[in-house]
Short mmCIF file of C-alpha atoms and ligand atoms in Angstrom, two decimals:
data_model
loop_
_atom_site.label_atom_id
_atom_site.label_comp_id
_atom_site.label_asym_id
_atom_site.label_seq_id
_atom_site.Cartn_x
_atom_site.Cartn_y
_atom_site.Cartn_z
CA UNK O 259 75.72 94.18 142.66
CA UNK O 260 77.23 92.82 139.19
CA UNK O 261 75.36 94.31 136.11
CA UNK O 262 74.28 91.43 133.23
CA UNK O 263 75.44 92.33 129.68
CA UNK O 264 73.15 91.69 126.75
CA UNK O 265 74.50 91.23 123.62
CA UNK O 266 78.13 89.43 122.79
CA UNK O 267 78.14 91.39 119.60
CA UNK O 268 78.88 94.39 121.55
CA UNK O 269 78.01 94.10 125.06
CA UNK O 270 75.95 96.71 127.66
CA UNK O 271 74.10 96.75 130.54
CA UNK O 272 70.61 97.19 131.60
CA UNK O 273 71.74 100.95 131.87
CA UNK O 274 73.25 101.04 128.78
CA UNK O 275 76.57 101.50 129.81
CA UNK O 276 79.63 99.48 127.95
CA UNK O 277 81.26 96.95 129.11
CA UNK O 278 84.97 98.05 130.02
CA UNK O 279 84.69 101.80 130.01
CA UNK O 280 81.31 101.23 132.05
CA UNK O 281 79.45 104.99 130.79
CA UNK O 282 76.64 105.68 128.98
CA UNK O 283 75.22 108.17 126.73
CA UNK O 284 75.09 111.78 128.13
CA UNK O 285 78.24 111.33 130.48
CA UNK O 286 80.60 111.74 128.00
CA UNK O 287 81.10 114.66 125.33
CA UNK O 288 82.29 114.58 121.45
CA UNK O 289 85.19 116.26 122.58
CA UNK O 290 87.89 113.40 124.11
CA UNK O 291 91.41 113.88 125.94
CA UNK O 292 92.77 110.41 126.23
CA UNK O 293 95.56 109.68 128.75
CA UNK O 294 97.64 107.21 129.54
CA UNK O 295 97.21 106.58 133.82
CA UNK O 296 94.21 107.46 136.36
CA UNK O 297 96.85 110.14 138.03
CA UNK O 298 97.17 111.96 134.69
CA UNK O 299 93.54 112.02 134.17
CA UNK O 300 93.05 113.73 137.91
CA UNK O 301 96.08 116.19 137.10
CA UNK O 302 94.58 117.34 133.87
CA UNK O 303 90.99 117.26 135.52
CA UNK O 304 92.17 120.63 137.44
CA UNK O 305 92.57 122.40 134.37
CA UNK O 306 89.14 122.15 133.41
CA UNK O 307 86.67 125.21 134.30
CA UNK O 308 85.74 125.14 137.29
CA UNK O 309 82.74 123.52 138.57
CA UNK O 310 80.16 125.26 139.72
CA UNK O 311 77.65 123.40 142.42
CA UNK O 312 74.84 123.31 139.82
CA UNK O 313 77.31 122.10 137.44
CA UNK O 314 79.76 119.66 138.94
CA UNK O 315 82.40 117.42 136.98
CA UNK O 316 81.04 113.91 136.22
CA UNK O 317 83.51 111.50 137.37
CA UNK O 318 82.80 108.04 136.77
CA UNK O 319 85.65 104.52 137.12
CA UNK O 320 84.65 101.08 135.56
CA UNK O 321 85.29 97.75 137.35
CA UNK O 322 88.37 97.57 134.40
CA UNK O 323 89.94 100.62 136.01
CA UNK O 324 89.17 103.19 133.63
CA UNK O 325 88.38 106.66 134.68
CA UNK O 326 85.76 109.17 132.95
CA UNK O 327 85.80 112.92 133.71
CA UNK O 328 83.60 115.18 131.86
CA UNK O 329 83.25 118.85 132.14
CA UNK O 330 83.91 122.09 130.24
CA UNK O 331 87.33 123.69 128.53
CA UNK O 332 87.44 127.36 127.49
CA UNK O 333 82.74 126.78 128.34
CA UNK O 334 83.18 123.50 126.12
CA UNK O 335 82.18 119.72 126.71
CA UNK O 336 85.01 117.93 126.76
CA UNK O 337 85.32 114.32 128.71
CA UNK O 338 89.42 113.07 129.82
CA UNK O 339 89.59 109.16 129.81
CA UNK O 340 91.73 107.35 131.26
CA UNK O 341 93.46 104.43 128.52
CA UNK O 342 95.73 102.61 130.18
CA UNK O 343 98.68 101.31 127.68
CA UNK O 344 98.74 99.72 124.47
CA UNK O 345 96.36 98.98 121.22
CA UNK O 346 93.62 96.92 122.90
CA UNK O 347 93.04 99.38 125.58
CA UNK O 348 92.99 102.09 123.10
CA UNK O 349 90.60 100.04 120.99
CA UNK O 350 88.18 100.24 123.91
CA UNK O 351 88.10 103.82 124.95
CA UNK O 352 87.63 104.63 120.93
CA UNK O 353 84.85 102.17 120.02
CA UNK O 354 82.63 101.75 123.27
CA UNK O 355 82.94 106.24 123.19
CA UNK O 356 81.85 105.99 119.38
CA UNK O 357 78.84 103.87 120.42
CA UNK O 358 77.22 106.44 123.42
CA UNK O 359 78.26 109.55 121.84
CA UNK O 360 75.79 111.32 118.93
CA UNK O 361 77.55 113.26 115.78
CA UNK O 362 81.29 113.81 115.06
CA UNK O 363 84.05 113.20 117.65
CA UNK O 364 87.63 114.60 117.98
CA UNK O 365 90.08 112.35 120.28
CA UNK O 366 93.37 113.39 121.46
CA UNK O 367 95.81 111.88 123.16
CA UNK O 368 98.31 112.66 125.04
CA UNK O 369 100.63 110.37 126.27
CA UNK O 370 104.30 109.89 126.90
CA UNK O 371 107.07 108.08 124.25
CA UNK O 372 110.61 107.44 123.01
CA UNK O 373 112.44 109.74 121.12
CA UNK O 374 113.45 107.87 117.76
CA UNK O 375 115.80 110.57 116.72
CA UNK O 376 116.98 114.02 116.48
CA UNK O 377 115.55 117.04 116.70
CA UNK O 378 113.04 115.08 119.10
CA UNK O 379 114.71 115.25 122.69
CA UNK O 380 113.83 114.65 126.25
CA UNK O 381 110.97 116.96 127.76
CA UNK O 382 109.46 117.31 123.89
CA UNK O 383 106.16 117.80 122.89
CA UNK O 384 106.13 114.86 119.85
CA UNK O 385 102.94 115.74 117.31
CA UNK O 386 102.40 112.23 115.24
CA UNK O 387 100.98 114.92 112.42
CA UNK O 388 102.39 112.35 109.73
CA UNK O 389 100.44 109.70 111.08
CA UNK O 390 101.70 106.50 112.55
CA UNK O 391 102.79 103.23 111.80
CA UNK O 392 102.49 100.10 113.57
CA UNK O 393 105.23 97.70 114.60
CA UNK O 394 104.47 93.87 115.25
CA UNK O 395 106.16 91.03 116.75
CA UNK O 396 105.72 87.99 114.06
CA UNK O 397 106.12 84.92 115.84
CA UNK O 398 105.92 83.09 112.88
CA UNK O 399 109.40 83.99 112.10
CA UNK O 400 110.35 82.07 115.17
CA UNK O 401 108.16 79.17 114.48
CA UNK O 402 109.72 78.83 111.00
CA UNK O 403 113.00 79.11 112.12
CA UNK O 404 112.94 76.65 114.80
CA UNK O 405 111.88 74.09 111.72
CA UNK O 406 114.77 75.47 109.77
CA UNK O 407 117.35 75.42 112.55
CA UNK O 408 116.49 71.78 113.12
CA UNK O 409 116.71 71.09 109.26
CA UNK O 410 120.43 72.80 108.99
CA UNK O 411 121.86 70.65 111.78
CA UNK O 412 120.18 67.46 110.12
CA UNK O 413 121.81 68.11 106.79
CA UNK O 414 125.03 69.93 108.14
CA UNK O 415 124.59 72.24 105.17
CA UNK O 416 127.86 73.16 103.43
CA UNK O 417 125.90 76.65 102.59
CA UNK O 418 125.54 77.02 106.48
CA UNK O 419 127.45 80.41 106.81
CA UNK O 420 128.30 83.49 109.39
CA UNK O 421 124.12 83.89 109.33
CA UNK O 422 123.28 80.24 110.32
CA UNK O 423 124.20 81.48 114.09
CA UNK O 424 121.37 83.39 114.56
CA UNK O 425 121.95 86.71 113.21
CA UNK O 426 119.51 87.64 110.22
CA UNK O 427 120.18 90.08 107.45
CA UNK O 428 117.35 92.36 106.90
CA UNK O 429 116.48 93.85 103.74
CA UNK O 430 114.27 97.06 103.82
CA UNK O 431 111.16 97.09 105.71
CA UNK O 432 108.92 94.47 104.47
CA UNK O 433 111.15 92.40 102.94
CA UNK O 434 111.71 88.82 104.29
CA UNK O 435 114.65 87.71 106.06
CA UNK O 436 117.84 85.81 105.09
CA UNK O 437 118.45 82.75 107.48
CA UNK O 438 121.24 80.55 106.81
CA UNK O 439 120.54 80.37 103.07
CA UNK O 440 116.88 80.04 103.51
CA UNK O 441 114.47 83.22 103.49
CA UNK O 442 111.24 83.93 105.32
CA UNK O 443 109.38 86.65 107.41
CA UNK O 444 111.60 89.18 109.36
CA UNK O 445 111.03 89.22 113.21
CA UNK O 446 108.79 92.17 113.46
CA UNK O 447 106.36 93.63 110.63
CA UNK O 448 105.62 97.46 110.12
CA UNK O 449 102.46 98.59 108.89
CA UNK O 450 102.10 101.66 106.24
CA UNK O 451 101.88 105.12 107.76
CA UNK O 452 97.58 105.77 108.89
CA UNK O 453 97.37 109.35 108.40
CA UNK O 454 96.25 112.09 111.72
CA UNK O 455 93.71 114.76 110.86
CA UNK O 456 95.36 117.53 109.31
CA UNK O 457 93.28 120.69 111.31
CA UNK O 458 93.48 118.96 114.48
CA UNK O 459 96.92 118.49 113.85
CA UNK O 460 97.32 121.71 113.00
CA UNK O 461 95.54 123.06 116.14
CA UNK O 462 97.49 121.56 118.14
CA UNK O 463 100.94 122.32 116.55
CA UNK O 464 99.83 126.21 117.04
CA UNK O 465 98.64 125.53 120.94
CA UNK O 466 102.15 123.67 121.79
CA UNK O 467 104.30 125.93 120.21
CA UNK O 468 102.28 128.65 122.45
CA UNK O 469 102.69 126.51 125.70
CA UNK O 470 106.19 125.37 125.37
CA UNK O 471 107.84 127.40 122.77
CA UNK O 472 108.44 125.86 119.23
CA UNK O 473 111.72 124.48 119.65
CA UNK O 474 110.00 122.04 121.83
CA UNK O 475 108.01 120.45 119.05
CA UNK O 476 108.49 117.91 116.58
CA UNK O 477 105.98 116.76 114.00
CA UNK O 478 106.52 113.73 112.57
CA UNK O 479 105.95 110.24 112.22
CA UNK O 480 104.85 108.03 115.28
CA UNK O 481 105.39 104.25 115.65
CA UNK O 482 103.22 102.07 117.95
CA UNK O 483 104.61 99.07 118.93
CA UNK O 484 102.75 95.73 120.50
CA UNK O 485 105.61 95.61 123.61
CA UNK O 486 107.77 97.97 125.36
CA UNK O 487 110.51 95.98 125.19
CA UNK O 488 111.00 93.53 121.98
CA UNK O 489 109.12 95.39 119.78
CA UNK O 490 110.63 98.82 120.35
CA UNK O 491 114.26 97.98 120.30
CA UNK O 492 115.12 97.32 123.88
CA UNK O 493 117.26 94.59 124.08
CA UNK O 494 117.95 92.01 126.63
CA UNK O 495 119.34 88.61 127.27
CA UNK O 496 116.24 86.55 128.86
CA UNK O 497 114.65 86.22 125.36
CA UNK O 498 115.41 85.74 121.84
CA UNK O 499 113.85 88.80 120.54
CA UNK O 500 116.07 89.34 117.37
CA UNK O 501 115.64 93.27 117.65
CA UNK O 502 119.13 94.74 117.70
CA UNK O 503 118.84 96.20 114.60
CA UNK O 504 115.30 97.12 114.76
CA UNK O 505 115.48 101.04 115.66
CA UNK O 506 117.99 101.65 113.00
CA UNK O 507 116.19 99.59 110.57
CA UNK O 508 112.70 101.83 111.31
CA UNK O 509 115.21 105.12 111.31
CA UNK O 510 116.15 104.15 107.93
CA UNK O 511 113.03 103.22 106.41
CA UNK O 512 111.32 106.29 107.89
CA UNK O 513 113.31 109.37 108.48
CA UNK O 514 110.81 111.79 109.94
CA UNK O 515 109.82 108.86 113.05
CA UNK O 516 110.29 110.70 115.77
CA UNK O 517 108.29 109.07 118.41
CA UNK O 518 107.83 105.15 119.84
CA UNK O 519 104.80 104.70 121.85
CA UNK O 520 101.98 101.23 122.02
CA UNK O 521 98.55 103.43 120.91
CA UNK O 522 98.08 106.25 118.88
CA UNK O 523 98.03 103.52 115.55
CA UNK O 524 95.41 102.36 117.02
CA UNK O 525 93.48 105.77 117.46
CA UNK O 526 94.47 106.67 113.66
CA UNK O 527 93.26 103.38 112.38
CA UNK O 528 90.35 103.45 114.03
CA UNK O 529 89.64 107.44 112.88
CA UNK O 530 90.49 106.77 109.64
CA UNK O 531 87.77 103.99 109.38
CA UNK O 532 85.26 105.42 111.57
CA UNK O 533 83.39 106.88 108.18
CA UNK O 534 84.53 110.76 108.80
CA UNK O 535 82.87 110.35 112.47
CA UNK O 536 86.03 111.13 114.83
CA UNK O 537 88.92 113.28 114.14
CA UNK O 538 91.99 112.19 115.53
CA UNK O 539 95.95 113.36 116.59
CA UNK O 540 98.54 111.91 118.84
CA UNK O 541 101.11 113.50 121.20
CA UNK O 542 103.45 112.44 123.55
CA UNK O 543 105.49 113.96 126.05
CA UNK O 544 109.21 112.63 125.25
CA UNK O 545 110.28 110.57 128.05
CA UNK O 546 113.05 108.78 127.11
CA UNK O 547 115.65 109.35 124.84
CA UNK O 548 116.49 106.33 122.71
CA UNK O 549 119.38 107.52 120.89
CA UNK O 550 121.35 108.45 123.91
CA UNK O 551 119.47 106.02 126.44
CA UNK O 552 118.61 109.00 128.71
CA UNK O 553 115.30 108.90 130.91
CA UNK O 554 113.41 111.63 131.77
CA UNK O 555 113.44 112.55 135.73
CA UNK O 556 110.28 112.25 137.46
CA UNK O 557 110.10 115.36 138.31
CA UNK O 558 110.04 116.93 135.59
CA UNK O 559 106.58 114.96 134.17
CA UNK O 560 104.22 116.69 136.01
CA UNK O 561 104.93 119.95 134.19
CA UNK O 562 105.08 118.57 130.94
CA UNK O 563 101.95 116.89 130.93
CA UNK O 564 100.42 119.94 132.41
CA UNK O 565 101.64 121.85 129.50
CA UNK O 566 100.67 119.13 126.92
CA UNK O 567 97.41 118.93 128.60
CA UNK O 568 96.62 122.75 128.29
CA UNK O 569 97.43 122.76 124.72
CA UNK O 570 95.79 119.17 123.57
CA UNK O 571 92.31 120.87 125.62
CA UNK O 572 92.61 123.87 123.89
CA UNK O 573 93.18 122.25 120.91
CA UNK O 574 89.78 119.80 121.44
CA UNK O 575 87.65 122.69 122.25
CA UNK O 576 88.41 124.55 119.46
CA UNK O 577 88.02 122.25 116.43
CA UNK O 578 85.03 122.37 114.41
CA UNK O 579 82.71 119.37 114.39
CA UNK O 580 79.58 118.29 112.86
CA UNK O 581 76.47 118.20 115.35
CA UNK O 582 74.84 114.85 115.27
CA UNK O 583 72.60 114.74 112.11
CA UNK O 584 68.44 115.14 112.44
CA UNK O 585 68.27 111.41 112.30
CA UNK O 586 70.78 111.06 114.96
CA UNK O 587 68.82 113.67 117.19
CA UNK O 588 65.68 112.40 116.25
CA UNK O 589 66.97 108.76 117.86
CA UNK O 590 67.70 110.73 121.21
CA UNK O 591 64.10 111.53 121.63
N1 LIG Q 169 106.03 104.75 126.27
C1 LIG Q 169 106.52 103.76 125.45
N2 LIG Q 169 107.87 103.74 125.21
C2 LIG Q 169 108.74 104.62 125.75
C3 LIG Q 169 108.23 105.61 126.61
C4 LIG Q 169 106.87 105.66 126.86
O1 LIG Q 169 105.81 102.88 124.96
O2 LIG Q 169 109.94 104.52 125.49
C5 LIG Q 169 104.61 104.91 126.58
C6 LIG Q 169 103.57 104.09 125.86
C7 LIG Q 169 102.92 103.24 126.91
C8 LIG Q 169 103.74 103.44 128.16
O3 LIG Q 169 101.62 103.70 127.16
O4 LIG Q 169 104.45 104.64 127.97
C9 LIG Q 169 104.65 102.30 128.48
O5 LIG Q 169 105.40 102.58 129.62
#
């Protein structure tokens, strides 16, 4: 049967339950390991404590495909959800969680990226524990230049130059572009760094470095892009996408980037405007290697995320958070 929603503000069921994630309050505990794909979620599932017949794992999918598992780490609540990709989906799991759940949150998650640069390489552990920035597509850069493309070949401009064929100088970061003599907004737009929290950060520096050794993470800077492709430097010729310069460009502006994913922005944003109610960290398994173009084998996943997994749990159940307050509690009754 189909559940009706009250409430377009921010919709839920007769049950309670939200409207993509599709839980309710008590399934789903402060502590949150957020994942990237249902088959991640299930892998990372087994390396909770084992569930004991009076005590068995909630496990729970919404008709939008995402998966809730709660159960303990190391005797702790913690709940693994699975995200999907990109900013909206992340948007989801963070605020329809922050609406069911009573008192602080932490959020983790662990997901897989680029590798921007050296010393990041395949098979790392990236930590985003300087935060992240965000990297947009502006189609307004094509909508203006399609009126000043049209305007050139009217006039036949004698200042028409090497640029006028398409290629656009850049200056800095958020600078506008040079087009034929005319400026205007570059192609994509990059948002100032959104900090992670510092202890869980820390945390879970420590419990990688134990998993995996510490020359197999790199802290840095993250970047979350709104595309794979355009918006992350991969080029291509079915579309205009103006990107060939981007990754150097982002290098350049920031040189401790290390990793190019589509979510944990979103996460950080949404932490660091969530009125000190979730703590919040990134990290990615490294899949591919953008500076040399190599891919990580298959293969070799499993293990990784098994690794990151162990050490982004660990992490979760061990950072201190505030209980939900007496007025909080005295709502639950
Ligand atoms: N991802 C990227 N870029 C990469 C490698 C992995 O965005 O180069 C992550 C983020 C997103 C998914 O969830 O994997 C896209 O395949």
């Amino acid at each position: 049967h189909k559940p009706t929603y009250k409430n377009a503000n921010f919709p839920t069921d007769g049950e309670g339950r939200t409207y993509h994630l599709g839980t309710k309050e008590g399934e789903v505990a402060p502590r949150i390991l957020s994942v990237g794909s249902v088959s991640r979620a299930l892998l990372l599932s087994k390396l909770l404590d084992p569930p004991t017949p009076g005590r068995p794992l909630f496990q729970r999918t919404s008709s939008r495909g995402f998966l809730t598992i709660t159960g303990r780490y190391d005797g702790e609540p913690v709940s693994i959800v699975s995200t999907h990709m990109g900013q909206p989906n992340m948007d989801f799991v963070v605020r329809e969680n922050r609406a069911i759940v009573r008192g602080q949150m932490a959020i983790v998650r662990l997901g897989t990226c680029g590798a921007v640069q050296r010393p990041a390489k395949l098979g790392d552990l990236l930590i985003a524990a300087h935060g992240s920035i965000a990297i947009r597509r502006n189609p307004d850069y094509w909508t203006l230049m399609d009126g000043r493309e049209s305007l050139l070949r009217a006039s036949n401009s004698p200042t028409r130059n090497g640029t006028a064929n398409g290629t656009t100088t850049t200056n800095g970061n958020s600078g506008a572009a040079t087009y034929g003599g005319f400026s205007g907004p570059k192609p994509y737009m990059t948002s100032l760094p959104v900090p992670a929290n510092p202890q869980l950060a820390a945390l879970l520096a420590a419990e990688a470095a134990q998993v995996v050794g510490p020359d197999r993470v790199v802290e840095g800077l993250n970047a979350s892009a709104d595309s794979f492709y355009s918006s992350q430097g991969r080029t291509g010729s079915d579309f205009d996408d103006r990107n060939e310069g981007l990754l150097a460009d982002l290098v350049a502006a920031h040189p401790d980037l290390v990793s190019l994913e589509m979510e944990t922005f979103q996460l950080l944003d949404l932490a660091r405007c969530s009125k000190g109610s979730i703590k919040a960290i990134g990290m990615c398994v490294a899949l591919a290697e953008r500076y040399s173009n190599a891919f990580l084998e298959y293969h070799k996943l499993e293990e990784l995320e098994i690794s990151g997994g162990n050490a982004a749990l660990r992490a979760l159940a061990h950072v201190s958070l505030d209980g939900p307050s007496e007025a909080e509690a005295e709502t639950l009754k």
